[in-house]
Short mmCIF file of C-alpha atoms in Angstrom, two decimals:
data_model
loop_
_atom_site.label_atom_id
_atom_site.label_comp_id
_atom_site.label_asym_id
_atom_site.label_seq_id
_atom_site.Cartn_x
_atom_site.Cartn_y
_atom_site.Cartn_z
CA MET A 1 38.12 52.70 81.39
CA ARG A 2 34.82 50.82 81.34
CA ASN A 3 31.63 52.58 80.34
CA LEU A 4 29.45 52.84 83.42
CA LYS A 5 25.91 54.04 83.99
CA ARG A 6 25.86 56.20 87.09
CA ALA A 7 22.81 57.21 89.07
CA LEU A 8 23.37 60.41 90.99
CA SER A 9 21.95 59.23 94.33
CA LEU A 10 22.43 61.60 97.29
CA ALA A 11 23.71 64.60 95.36
CA LEU A 12 23.10 67.40 97.82
CA ALA A 13 20.88 69.44 95.52
CA SER A 14 18.56 66.48 94.99
CA VAL A 15 18.41 65.50 98.63
CA MET A 16 17.79 69.05 99.78
CA LEU A 17 14.92 69.30 97.34
CA LEU A 18 13.47 66.07 98.67
CA GLY A 19 13.77 67.29 102.22
CA MET A 20 11.69 70.34 101.43
CA MET A 21 8.81 68.32 100.02
CA VAL A 22 5.72 68.02 102.21
CA VAL A 23 4.50 64.45 102.40
CA GLY A 24 0.84 63.86 103.16
CA ALA A 25 -0.12 67.11 101.49
CA SER A 26 0.31 66.01 97.91
CA ALA A 27 -1.83 68.30 95.86
CA SER A 28 -4.87 67.08 93.98
CA TYR A 29 -3.70 69.01 90.94
CA PRO A 30 -0.78 67.95 88.73
CA ASP A 31 0.24 71.58 88.10
CA VAL A 32 0.54 72.46 91.82
CA THR A 33 4.00 72.04 93.34
CA SER A 34 5.68 72.78 96.65
CA GLU A 35 6.38 76.29 95.33
CA ASN A 36 2.66 77.04 95.42
CA ASN A 37 0.44 77.55 98.45
CA GLU A 38 -0.53 73.88 98.60
CA GLU A 39 -2.32 74.04 101.94
CA ALA A 40 -4.46 76.98 100.84
CA ILE A 41 -5.30 75.34 97.51
CA GLU A 42 -6.22 72.05 99.18
CA VAL A 43 -8.41 73.76 101.79
CA MET A 44 -10.19 75.84 99.15
CA GLN A 45 -10.95 72.64 97.24
CA LEU A 46 -12.08 70.90 100.43
CA LEU A 47 -14.57 73.67 101.18
CA GLY A 48 -15.74 73.98 97.58
CA VAL A 49 -14.52 77.56 97.23
CA MET A 50 -12.01 77.08 94.40
CA GLU A 51 -11.73 74.18 91.98
CA GLY A 52 -9.66 73.17 88.99
CA ASP A 53 -10.51 73.26 85.30
CA ASP A 54 -12.03 70.50 83.18
CA LYS A 55 -8.54 69.10 82.55
CA GLY A 56 -7.88 68.64 86.25
CA ASN A 57 -5.43 71.56 86.59
CA PHE A 58 -5.63 74.35 89.15
CA ASN A 59 -3.72 76.94 87.08
CA PRO A 60 -2.04 78.57 90.11
CA GLY A 61 -0.31 81.27 88.04
CA LYS A 62 -3.42 82.45 86.20
CA ALA A 63 -4.63 85.97 87.03
CA VAL A 64 -8.08 86.28 88.64
CA THR A 65 -10.66 88.70 87.25
CA ARG A 66 -13.07 90.75 89.32
CA ASN A 67 -15.93 88.57 88.09
CA GLU A 68 -14.08 85.44 89.20
CA MET A 69 -13.27 87.03 92.55
CA ALA A 70 -16.99 87.65 93.06
CA VAL A 71 -17.61 83.95 92.45
CA ILE A 72 -14.92 83.01 94.99
CA MET A 73 -16.30 85.38 97.63
CA THR A 74 -19.86 84.13 97.06
CA LYS A 75 -18.77 80.52 97.56
CA LEU A 76 -16.56 81.39 100.53
CA LEU A 77 -19.41 83.18 102.30
CA ASP A 78 -21.99 80.61 101.11
CA LEU A 79 -24.30 83.26 99.69
CA ASN A 80 -27.41 81.96 97.90
CA THR A 81 -27.19 83.32 94.36
CA LYS A 82 -30.87 82.55 93.72
CA ASP A 83 -31.81 85.24 96.21
CA TYR A 84 -29.88 87.93 94.33
CA ALA A 85 -29.94 87.00 90.64
CA GLY A 86 -30.78 89.95 88.42
CA SER A 87 -30.50 92.54 91.19
CA SER A 88 -27.13 94.16 90.45
CA PRO A 89 -27.11 97.64 88.91
CA PHE A 90 -24.23 96.82 86.55
CA THR A 91 -24.80 96.50 82.83
CA ASP A 92 -21.39 95.01 81.88
CA VAL A 93 -21.56 91.73 83.83
CA PRO A 94 -21.97 88.54 81.76
CA ALA A 95 -24.88 86.22 82.57
CA TRP A 96 -22.70 83.53 84.17
CA ALA A 97 -21.22 86.00 86.68
CA GLU A 98 -24.25 88.20 87.34
CA PRO A 99 -25.76 86.20 90.26
CA TYR A 100 -22.39 86.15 92.03
CA VAL A 101 -21.70 89.84 91.49
CA ALA A 102 -25.27 90.63 92.59
CA ALA A 103 -24.87 88.58 95.78
CA CYS A 104 -21.61 90.30 96.69
CA TYR A 105 -23.00 93.74 95.85
CA ALA A 106 -26.12 93.20 97.98
CA ASN A 107 -23.93 92.16 100.93
CA LYS A 108 -21.63 95.17 100.44
CA ILE A 109 -18.63 93.01 99.55
CA VAL A 110 -18.02 94.68 96.18
CA SER A 111 -18.75 98.00 94.52
CA GLY A 112 -18.57 99.06 90.89
CA THR A 113 -16.13 101.09 88.87
CA SER A 114 -19.06 103.43 88.28
CA ALA A 115 -22.75 103.49 89.08
CA THR A 116 -23.51 101.13 86.19
CA THR A 117 -20.24 99.29 85.48
CA PHE A 118 -18.42 96.61 87.46
CA GLY A 119 -15.31 96.14 85.33
CA GLY A 120 -15.50 92.41 85.87
CA ASP A 121 -13.15 91.50 83.03
CA GLN A 122 -10.35 93.47 84.67
CA THR A 123 -7.90 91.53 86.86
CA VAL A 124 -8.50 91.90 90.57
CA THR A 125 -5.66 93.66 92.39
CA THR A 126 -4.22 92.80 95.78
CA ALA A 127 -5.87 95.84 97.37
CA GLN A 128 -9.25 95.16 95.77
CA ALA A 129 -9.29 91.51 96.88
CA ALA A 130 -8.15 92.51 100.37
CA LEU A 131 -10.94 95.07 100.65
CA MET A 132 -13.57 92.47 99.68
CA ILE A 133 -12.27 90.11 102.34
CA LEU A 134 -11.99 92.84 104.99
CA LYS A 135 -15.64 93.72 104.40
CA ALA A 136 -16.53 90.05 104.88
CA LEU A 137 -14.65 90.16 108.20
CA GLY A 138 -16.72 93.16 109.28
CA TYR A 139 -14.39 96.10 108.52
CA PHE A 140 -15.07 99.24 106.46
CA GLN A 141 -18.76 99.57 107.20
CA TYR A 142 -18.62 103.36 106.91
CA ALA A 143 -17.25 105.72 104.29
CA ALA A 144 -15.18 107.52 106.92
CA ASP A 145 -13.19 104.33 107.56
CA PHE A 146 -11.35 104.79 104.27
CA GLY A 147 -9.77 108.11 105.26
CA GLU A 148 -8.13 110.06 102.46
CA ASP A 149 -6.93 107.03 100.49
CA TRP A 150 -8.92 103.77 100.38
CA MET A 151 -5.93 101.79 99.16
CA VAL A 152 -3.62 102.91 101.97
CA SER A 153 -6.31 102.23 104.58
CA THR A 154 -7.05 98.81 103.07
CA VAL A 155 -3.43 97.69 102.92
CA LYS A 156 -2.81 98.88 106.48
CA GLN A 157 -5.80 97.00 107.90
CA ALA A 158 -5.20 93.89 105.80
CA SER A 159 -1.62 93.73 107.07
CA LYS A 160 -2.84 93.89 110.67
CA ALA A 161 -5.34 91.12 109.98
CA GLY A 162 -2.65 88.87 108.46
CA LEU A 163 -4.26 88.69 105.01
CA PHE A 164 -0.92 89.09 103.21
CA ASP A 165 0.90 86.25 105.00
CA GLY A 166 2.53 84.04 102.37
CA ILE A 167 1.78 86.52 99.58
CA SER A 168 4.39 88.64 97.81
CA SER A 169 2.72 91.35 95.76
CA ASN A 170 2.07 95.06 95.95
CA ALA A 171 -1.30 96.75 96.25
CA LYS A 172 -1.79 97.22 92.51
CA THR A 173 -0.55 93.78 91.43
CA ALA A 174 -2.99 91.48 89.64
CA LEU A 175 -3.57 88.49 91.92
CA THR A 176 -3.04 84.92 90.74
CA ARG A 177 -5.23 81.96 91.72
CA ASP A 178 -2.38 80.79 93.96
CA ALA A 179 -2.33 84.10 95.86
CA VAL A 180 -6.12 84.36 96.06
CA ALA A 181 -6.28 80.89 97.62
CA GLN A 182 -3.72 81.93 100.23
CA MET A 183 -5.52 85.18 100.99
CA ALA A 184 -8.80 83.29 101.39
CA LEU A 185 -7.15 80.85 103.81
CA ASN A 186 -5.68 83.76 105.76
CA ALA A 187 -9.17 85.23 105.90
CA LEU A 188 -10.63 82.04 107.36
CA GLU A 189 -8.07 82.21 110.17
CA ALA A 190 -8.58 85.94 110.76
CA ASP A 191 -10.75 87.43 113.52
CA VAL A 192 -14.31 88.53 112.77
CA VAL A 193 -15.05 92.06 114.01
CA ASP A 194 -18.07 94.20 114.71
CA THR A 195 -18.45 97.95 115.03
CA ASP A 196 -19.62 100.00 117.97
CA GLY A 197 -22.00 101.77 115.57
CA ASN A 198 -20.25 105.14 115.76
CA GLY A 199 -19.39 105.41 112.10
CA GLY A 200 -19.46 109.17 111.99
CA THR A 201 -21.77 111.52 110.20
CA THR A 202 -22.22 111.70 106.45
CA ILE A 203 -23.17 115.09 105.01
CA LYS A 204 -24.43 115.12 101.45
CA GLY A 205 -24.77 118.21 99.27
CA ASP A 206 -24.90 119.30 95.68
CA GLY A 207 -21.98 117.42 94.12
CA PHE A 208 -20.22 116.55 97.37
CA GLU A 209 -20.32 114.07 100.25
CA ILE A 210 -18.37 114.44 103.49
CA SER A 211 -17.94 111.78 106.17
CA THR A 212 -16.55 112.59 109.59
CA GLY A 213 -15.50 110.44 112.50
CA SER A 214 -14.55 106.76 112.41
CA ALA A 215 -15.94 103.55 113.83
CA LYS A 216 -14.27 101.38 116.45
CA TYR A 217 -14.03 97.70 115.54
CA GLU A 218 -13.75 94.94 118.13
CA ALA A 219 -13.29 91.19 117.79
CA VAL A 220 -16.44 89.11 118.13
CA LYS A 221 -16.43 86.79 121.16
CA VAL A 222 -17.18 83.09 120.75
CA ASP A 223 -17.90 80.03 122.88
CA GLU A 224 -14.92 77.80 122.11
CA LYS A 225 -16.92 74.64 122.86
CA LYS A 226 -19.25 75.49 119.98
CA ALA A 227 -16.68 77.00 117.66
CA GLY A 228 -15.26 73.91 115.94
CA TYR A 229 -11.98 75.20 114.50
CA ASP A 230 -9.42 75.28 117.29
CA GLY A 231 -6.40 76.82 115.62
CA GLU A 232 -6.62 79.64 118.16
CA LYS A 233 -8.43 79.05 121.43
CA ASP A 234 -8.59 82.69 122.38
CA GLY A 235 -12.30 83.23 122.87
CA VAL A 236 -12.42 85.24 119.63
CA GLN A 237 -14.37 84.17 116.56
CA GLN A 238 -12.42 83.45 113.39
CA LEU A 239 -14.19 83.67 110.03
CA VAL A 240 -14.02 79.89 109.58
CA GLU A 241 -15.93 79.48 112.86
CA LYS A 242 -18.58 81.96 111.80
CA LEU A 243 -19.09 80.33 108.41
CA PHE A 244 -18.72 76.63 109.20
CA GLY A 245 -19.16 76.21 112.95
CA THR A 246 -18.21 72.72 114.12
CA ASP A 247 -18.14 71.33 110.56
CA VAL A 248 -14.52 72.44 110.17
CA LYS A 249 -11.70 71.38 112.48
CA TYR A 250 -7.99 72.19 112.44
CA GLU A 251 -5.94 69.67 114.42
CA LYS A 252 -2.32 68.84 115.11
CA LYS A 253 -1.07 65.82 113.19
CA ASN A 254 2.33 64.55 112.08
CA ASP A 255 2.96 63.88 108.43
CA ASP A 256 4.37 60.54 107.25
CA LEU A 257 8.00 61.58 107.85
CA GLY A 258 7.33 62.80 111.39
CA HIS A 259 7.16 66.54 110.73
CA PRO A 260 4.77 68.29 113.12
CA GLY A 261 1.87 69.78 111.23
CA TYR A 262 -1.88 70.31 110.99
CA GLN A 263 -4.79 68.62 109.29
CA TRP A 264 -8.04 70.20 108.10
CA THR A 265 -11.32 68.32 108.38
CA TYR A 266 -14.62 69.40 106.80
CA LYS A 267 -17.38 67.13 108.04
CA THR A 268 -15.82 63.75 107.19
CA ASP A 269 -13.37 64.83 104.47
CA LYS A 270 -9.74 65.62 105.33
CA VAL A 271 -6.73 67.29 103.73
CA GLY A 272 -3.20 67.34 105.03
CA PRO A 273 -1.37 67.10 107.29
CA PHE A 274 0.58 70.17 106.25
CA ALA A 275 4.03 70.22 107.83
CA ASP A 276 5.50 73.12 109.76
CA GLU A 277 8.75 74.59 108.50
CA ALA A 278 11.81 73.49 110.45
CA ASP A 279 13.97 76.05 112.28
CA TYR A 280 17.12 74.38 110.96
CA TYR A 281 17.73 72.18 107.93
CA VAL A 282 20.90 70.39 106.92
CA VAL A 283 22.05 67.46 104.79
CA MET A 284 24.81 65.50 106.52
CA THR A 285 27.89 64.84 104.42
CA LYS A 286 30.31 62.73 106.48
CA LYS A 287 30.90 59.44 108.24
CA TYR A 288 31.10 59.11 112.02
CA THR A 289 32.89 56.58 114.20
CA THR A 290 30.98 54.87 117.00
CA ASN A 291 32.97 56.96 119.47
CA ASP A 292 31.75 60.28 118.07
CA PHE A 293 28.47 60.10 119.99
CA SER A 294 29.21 57.58 122.76
CA GLY A 295 29.21 58.24 126.50
CA THR A 296 26.82 59.69 129.05
CA ASP A 297 26.83 63.07 127.32
CA ALA A 298 25.62 61.66 123.98
CA ASN A 299 22.90 64.30 123.71
CA ASP A 300 25.45 67.06 124.19
CA LYS A 301 27.73 65.56 121.56
CA ILE A 302 24.90 65.22 119.09
CA ALA A 303 23.78 68.78 119.80
CA GLU A 304 27.33 70.03 119.36
CA GLU A 305 27.74 68.27 116.01
CA LEU A 306 24.37 69.39 114.69
CA GLY A 307 24.95 72.88 116.11
CA ASP A 308 28.16 73.15 114.12
CA LEU A 309 26.35 72.06 110.96
CA VAL A 310 23.50 74.57 111.36
CA ASP A 311 25.72 77.35 112.76
CA ASN A 312 24.15 77.47 116.23
CA ASP A 313 26.65 76.86 119.02
CA ASP A 314 23.87 77.04 121.63
CA LEU A 315 21.72 74.21 120.21
CA LYS A 316 20.52 71.88 122.98
CA ILE A 317 19.02 68.38 123.05
CA ASP A 318 17.53 66.78 126.15
CA ASN A 319 15.64 63.58 126.98
CA LYS A 320 12.35 65.22 126.00
CA THR A 321 13.53 65.95 122.48
CA GLU A 322 11.48 63.86 120.07
CA LEU A 323 13.30 62.00 117.32
CA TYR A 324 11.79 60.58 114.15
CA LEU A 325 13.61 58.49 111.57
CA ASN A 326 11.69 57.95 108.32
CA GLY A 327 8.44 58.48 110.19
CA ALA A 328 9.19 56.13 113.11
CA GLU A 329 9.59 57.67 116.55
CA LYS A 330 12.90 56.92 118.26
CA LYS A 331 14.58 57.75 121.55
CA THR A 332 17.33 60.33 121.49
CA SER A 333 19.71 57.64 122.68
CA GLU A 334 19.13 55.94 119.33
CA VAL A 335 20.62 58.74 117.28
CA VAL A 336 23.74 56.72 116.53
CA ALA A 337 21.59 53.87 115.23
CA ALA A 338 19.66 56.43 113.23
CA LEU A 339 22.84 57.33 111.37
CA THR A 340 22.17 54.32 109.17
CA ASP A 341 23.97 52.45 106.42
CA LYS A 342 26.95 50.86 108.19
CA SER A 343 29.77 50.81 105.70
CA ASP A 344 31.94 48.70 107.99
CA ASN A 345 32.12 47.72 111.65
CA ALA A 346 33.67 50.98 112.76
CA LYS A 347 31.87 53.76 110.96
CA PHE A 348 28.35 55.01 110.35
CA ASP A 349 27.71 56.62 106.99
CA ALA A 350 25.43 59.63 107.49
CA ARG A 351 26.02 61.12 104.06
CA GLY A 352 22.74 62.19 102.55
CA LEU A 353 20.84 62.01 105.83
CA VAL A 354 18.42 64.94 105.87
CA VAL A 355 18.15 66.54 109.32
CA GLU A 356 15.37 68.98 110.24
CA ILE A 357 15.37 70.57 113.68
CA PHE A 358 12.30 72.13 115.34
CA CYS A 359 12.97 74.32 118.37
CA ASP A 360 10.90 75.60 121.29
CA ASP A 361 9.39 78.88 120.14
CA ASP A 362 8.00 79.92 123.53
CA GLU A 363 10.64 79.31 126.17
CA ASN A 364 14.05 78.34 124.84
CA SER A 365 14.61 78.94 121.14
CA ASP A 366 17.82 76.90 121.26
CA LEU A 367 16.21 73.75 122.68
CA ALA A 368 15.38 71.17 120.02
CA THR A 369 11.87 69.86 120.68
CA ARG A 370 11.91 67.55 117.66
CA ILE A 371 14.49 66.23 115.22
CA VAL A 372 13.29 64.64 112.00
CA LEU A 373 15.78 62.45 110.17
CA THR A 374 15.11 61.19 106.67
CA GLN A 375 17.39 58.63 105.08
CA TYR A 376 17.09 58.34 101.31
CA LYS A 377 18.19 55.33 99.30
CA ILE A 378 18.39 54.66 95.59
CA ALA A 379 16.86 51.83 93.60
CA GLN A 380 15.96 51.00 90.06
CA ILE A 381 12.34 50.30 89.24
CA ASP A 382 12.15 46.67 88.18
CA LYS A 383 8.50 46.62 87.20
CA VAL A 384 5.40 48.79 87.05
CA SER A 385 2.37 46.53 86.77
CA THR A 386 -1.34 47.16 86.31
CA LYS A 387 -2.17 43.59 87.24
CA LEU A 388 -3.89 44.04 90.60
CA THR A 389 -6.23 41.98 92.69
CA LYS A 390 -9.83 43.14 92.88
CA LYS A 391 -9.22 44.51 96.38
CA GLU A 392 -6.01 46.31 95.37
CA ALA A 393 -7.72 47.87 92.34
CA GLU A 394 -10.26 49.63 94.56
CA ASP A 395 -7.71 52.26 95.59
CA ASN A 396 -4.77 51.72 93.23
CA SER A 397 -3.78 51.65 89.58
CA TYR A 398 -0.21 50.33 89.78
CA LYS A 399 2.03 47.97 91.70
CA ILE A 400 5.72 48.98 91.73
CA THR A 401 8.64 46.64 92.32
CA LEU A 402 11.95 48.23 93.36
CA ASP A 403 15.32 46.54 93.00
CA GLY A 404 16.47 45.51 96.48
CA VAL A 405 13.09 46.06 98.17
CA SER A 406 11.42 42.77 99.03
CA LYS A 407 7.79 43.93 98.84
CA ALA A 408 5.94 45.31 95.84
CA ILE A 409 4.44 48.70 96.70
CA LEU A 410 1.02 49.93 95.59
CA ASP A 411 0.87 53.45 94.14
CA SER A 412 -1.33 54.69 97.01
CA ASP A 413 1.58 53.84 99.34
CA PHE A 414 4.23 55.35 97.05
CA ALA A 415 4.47 59.10 97.76
CA GLY A 416 5.51 61.04 94.69
CA PHE A 417 4.70 58.26 92.23
CA ASP A 418 3.96 59.49 88.73
CA ALA A 419 3.21 56.88 86.08
CA LYS A 420 4.60 59.21 83.38
CA THR A 421 8.13 59.26 84.82
CA TYR A 422 8.28 56.35 87.28
CA THR A 423 8.74 53.83 84.51
CA GLU A 424 10.62 50.54 84.43
CA ASP A 425 14.42 50.89 84.71
CA ALA A 426 14.18 54.48 86.07
CA TYR A 427 16.25 55.24 89.16
CA VAL A 428 14.38 56.52 92.20
CA LEU A 429 15.55 58.30 95.34
CA TYR A 430 13.19 57.16 98.07
CA ALA A 431 12.58 57.12 101.82
CA LEU A 432 11.04 53.87 103.05
CA ASN A 433 9.09 53.27 106.27
CA LYS A 434 10.34 50.81 108.89
CA ASP A 435 8.11 47.99 107.64
CA GLY A 436 9.38 48.33 104.09
CA ASP A 437 5.93 48.52 102.54
CA LYS A 438 5.44 52.27 102.10
CA VAL A 439 7.50 54.90 100.29
CA LEU A 440 7.20 58.09 102.35
CA ASP A 441 8.90 60.36 99.84
CA SER A 442 10.48 59.88 96.43
CA GLN A 443 11.91 61.54 93.38
CA ILE A 444 13.38 60.39 90.10
CA ALA A 445 17.18 60.49 90.32
CA ASP A 446 19.26 62.25 87.71
CA THR A 447 21.32 59.81 85.66
CA VAL A 448 24.24 60.23 83.34
CA GLU A 449 25.84 57.81 80.90
CA GLY A 450 29.38 58.04 79.64
CA LYS A 451 33.03 57.22 80.08
CA VAL A 452 34.67 57.64 83.48
CA ASP A 453 37.60 59.98 82.83
CA ALA A 454 38.97 60.26 86.36
CA THR A 455 38.25 60.03 90.09
CA LYS A 456 39.48 62.54 92.68
CA ASP A 457 38.63 63.24 96.32
CA GLY A 458 35.40 61.27 96.14
CA LYS A 459 34.40 62.88 92.85
CA VAL A 460 33.92 61.11 89.54
CA ARG A 461 34.52 62.78 86.19
CA ILE A 462 32.26 61.58 83.39
CA ASN A 463 32.51 63.10 79.92
CA GLY A 464 34.59 65.91 81.40
CA ASP A 465 32.17 66.87 84.17
CA TYR A 466 32.69 66.09 87.87
CA TYR A 467 29.94 64.51 90.00
CA THR A 468 29.91 63.91 93.74
CA ASP A 469 28.30 61.15 95.82
CA VAL A 470 27.38 58.82 92.98
CA THR A 471 26.07 55.29 93.15
CA THR A 472 27.50 53.09 90.43
CA LYS A 473 25.64 50.49 88.42
CA VAL A 474 27.76 48.49 86.00
CA GLU A 475 25.95 47.36 82.85
#
């Protein structure tokens, strides 16, 4: 048999990975991936709360110290360190951290490990970080609020406030930068509270201190017209509204592939959109005849087929269901056309088509409100050029030419492009927009070289290993 070079194009593992990527929210840091809390990291950078190192990395897995947490809290709350420098009672805080620790101490955000030590070189635990944030939200103004165990009380209240959403760690775990960013974002979206002033009575004696009673905390009311952030129009002030007012906005916006999501704006700078997670996700693996979805009940037939694939027999599609194909909005009647790549006049090849289904959360959980289809293709990179016009060079560094794609694509319009791996002759899995001038999502395809030993049931055996759904390039 001939020696062939085979690019594994549409292998389910690769396509499923692509489908999970969030386009439009590509992180500013090369070491941040979809496994990290990208939205939180991007928002913290936007607001100047957390930044990367001098090499441009965010270091999401690095543990945060108590000194560093004081810096983060000071920046989050926009405390003026000049007003507090030199005022902390702690003797073990280095000069670079002292103004931040002093600012947090003066505002009752932190306390020491003793009367004169802060323990700033120790890693901050989940419970410690949560307590700092809860104090910033207005909780724990009195000693009696802690009950018999400060950690239990902290974890209980932090859970109610939603501070642990997207974080998997126990109370004593050292927090990473990734987790701290997520907790800070959760804090911004949490309600600010105030106390009724009935914090109980504190009785001090020789070697003892007793606090009785507990305060009642209530959410602070806000004028929504002056609040700015509108993630929750409930007449209650969120921390982001208290800190930033109308400078920060949180608005609905689709990403490039048509996923519903949200975009953050701080003054004139924006990050996102950050896509919502679909209720159902599937990669289609078969061909359909034109009769499979024809007739007046096309929506029902589509819903039945997709319902079988996602294991929901009650899935429904109606004329209000929104449909997006590679970022372009379609009518539900165009689903058959959306099953692209005609292999002949009778069949539509939907293999590799990524389908994400978003359902109505409020009224009918089985009604699909939006279906996002993403069709990936494969191409070899013909050329990666740095020869750009003066106008192109203002926002770009490279121009990429793909085999079979008529237009060269600038790197700013090529989602996922990485000059280190997207080199000439590399194979790329990509999703192209309808105009053919923008890559909405991409990933380098796995390739294998060797002798074709056998073919069976759509599989190809190369060097003894079987591969499915391969695209062949003969060299």
